[in-house]
Tab-separated table of C-alpha atoms in Angstrom:
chain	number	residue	atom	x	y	z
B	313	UNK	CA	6.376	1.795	-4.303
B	314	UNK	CA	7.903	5.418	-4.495
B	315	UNK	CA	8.327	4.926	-8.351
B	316	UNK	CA	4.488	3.678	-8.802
B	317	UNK	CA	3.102	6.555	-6.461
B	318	UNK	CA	5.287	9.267	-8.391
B	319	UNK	CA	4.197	7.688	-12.093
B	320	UNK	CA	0.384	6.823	-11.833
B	321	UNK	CA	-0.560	9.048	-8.609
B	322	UNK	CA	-3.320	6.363	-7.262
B	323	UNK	CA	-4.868	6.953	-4.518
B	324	UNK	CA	-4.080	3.621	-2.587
B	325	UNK	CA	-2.248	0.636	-3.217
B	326	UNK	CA	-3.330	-2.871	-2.643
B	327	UNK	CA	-0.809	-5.929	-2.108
B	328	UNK	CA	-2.009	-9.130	-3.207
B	329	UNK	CA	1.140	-12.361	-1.748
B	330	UNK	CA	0.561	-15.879	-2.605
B	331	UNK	CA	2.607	-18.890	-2.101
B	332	UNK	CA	0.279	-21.704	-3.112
B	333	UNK	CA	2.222	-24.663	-4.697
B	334	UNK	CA	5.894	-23.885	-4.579
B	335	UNK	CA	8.196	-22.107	-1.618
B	336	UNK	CA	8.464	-18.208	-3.578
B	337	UNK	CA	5.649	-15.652	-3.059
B	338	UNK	CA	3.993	-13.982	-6.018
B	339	UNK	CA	3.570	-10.236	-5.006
B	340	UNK	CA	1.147	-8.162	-7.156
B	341	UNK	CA	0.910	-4.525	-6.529
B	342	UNK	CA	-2.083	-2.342	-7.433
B	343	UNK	CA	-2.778	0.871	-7.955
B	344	UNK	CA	-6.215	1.892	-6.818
B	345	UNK	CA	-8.065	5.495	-7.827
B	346	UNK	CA	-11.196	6.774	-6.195
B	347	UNK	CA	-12.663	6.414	-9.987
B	348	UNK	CA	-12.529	2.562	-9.706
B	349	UNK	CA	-15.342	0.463	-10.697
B	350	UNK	CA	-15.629	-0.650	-7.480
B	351	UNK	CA	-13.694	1.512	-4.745
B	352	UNK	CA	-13.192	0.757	-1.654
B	353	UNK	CA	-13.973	-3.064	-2.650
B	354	UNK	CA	-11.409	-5.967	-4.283
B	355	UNK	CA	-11.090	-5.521	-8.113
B	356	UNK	CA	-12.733	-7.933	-10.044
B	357	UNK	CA	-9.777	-10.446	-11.054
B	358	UNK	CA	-11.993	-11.687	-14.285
B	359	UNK	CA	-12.515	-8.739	-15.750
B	360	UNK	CA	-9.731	-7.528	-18.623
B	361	UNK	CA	-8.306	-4.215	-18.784
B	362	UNK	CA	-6.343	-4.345	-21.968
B	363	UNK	CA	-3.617	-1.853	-22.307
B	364	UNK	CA	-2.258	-0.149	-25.649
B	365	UNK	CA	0.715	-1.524	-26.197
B	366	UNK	CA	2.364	2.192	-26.920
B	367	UNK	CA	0.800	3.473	-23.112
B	368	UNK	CA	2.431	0.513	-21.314
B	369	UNK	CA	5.891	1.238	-23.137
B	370	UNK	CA	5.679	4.887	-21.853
B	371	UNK	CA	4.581	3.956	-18.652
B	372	UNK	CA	7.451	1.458	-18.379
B	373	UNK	CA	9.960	4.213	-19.560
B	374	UNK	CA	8.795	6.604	-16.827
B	375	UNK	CA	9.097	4.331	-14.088
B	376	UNK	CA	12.899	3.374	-15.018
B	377	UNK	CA	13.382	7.221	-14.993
B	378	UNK	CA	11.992	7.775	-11.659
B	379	UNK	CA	14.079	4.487	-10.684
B	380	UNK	CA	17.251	5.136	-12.217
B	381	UNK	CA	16.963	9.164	-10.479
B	382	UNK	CA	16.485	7.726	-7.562
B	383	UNK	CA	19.368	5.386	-8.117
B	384	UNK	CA	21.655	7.948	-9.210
B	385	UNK	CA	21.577	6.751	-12.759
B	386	UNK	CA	21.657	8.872	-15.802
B	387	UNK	CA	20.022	6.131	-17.905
């Protein structure tokens, strides 16, 4: 959660846990901002929020960095 606080700066996270057909949990975690269309109130699962392709690359790269320094690793 340190990682995801460091890279995107929200101002809350939310922690969504189901188990519904089979014993494992699926865990989502989301980052919330005060400019949300709904703050303060669930996000509306139905509604897309397409991502460019290039953004979610970077935003994948800067998490392993903050991961890997935290780790002690250099890559």
């Amino acid at each position: 959660m340190r990682a995801l606080h460091a890279v995107h700066r929200p101002t809350q996270l939310n922690y969504l846990i189901f188990g519904n057909k089979v014993p494992h949990l699926h865990t989502y975690v989301l980052p919330r901002y005060l400019d949300d269309s709904s703050p303060g109130m669930p996000l509306d699962p139905f509604i897309e929020r397409p991502v460019d392709p290039a953004d979610f690359e970077d935003q994948i790269a800067r998490l392993r960095a903050v991961v890997g320094a935290r780790n002690g690793s250099t890559t």
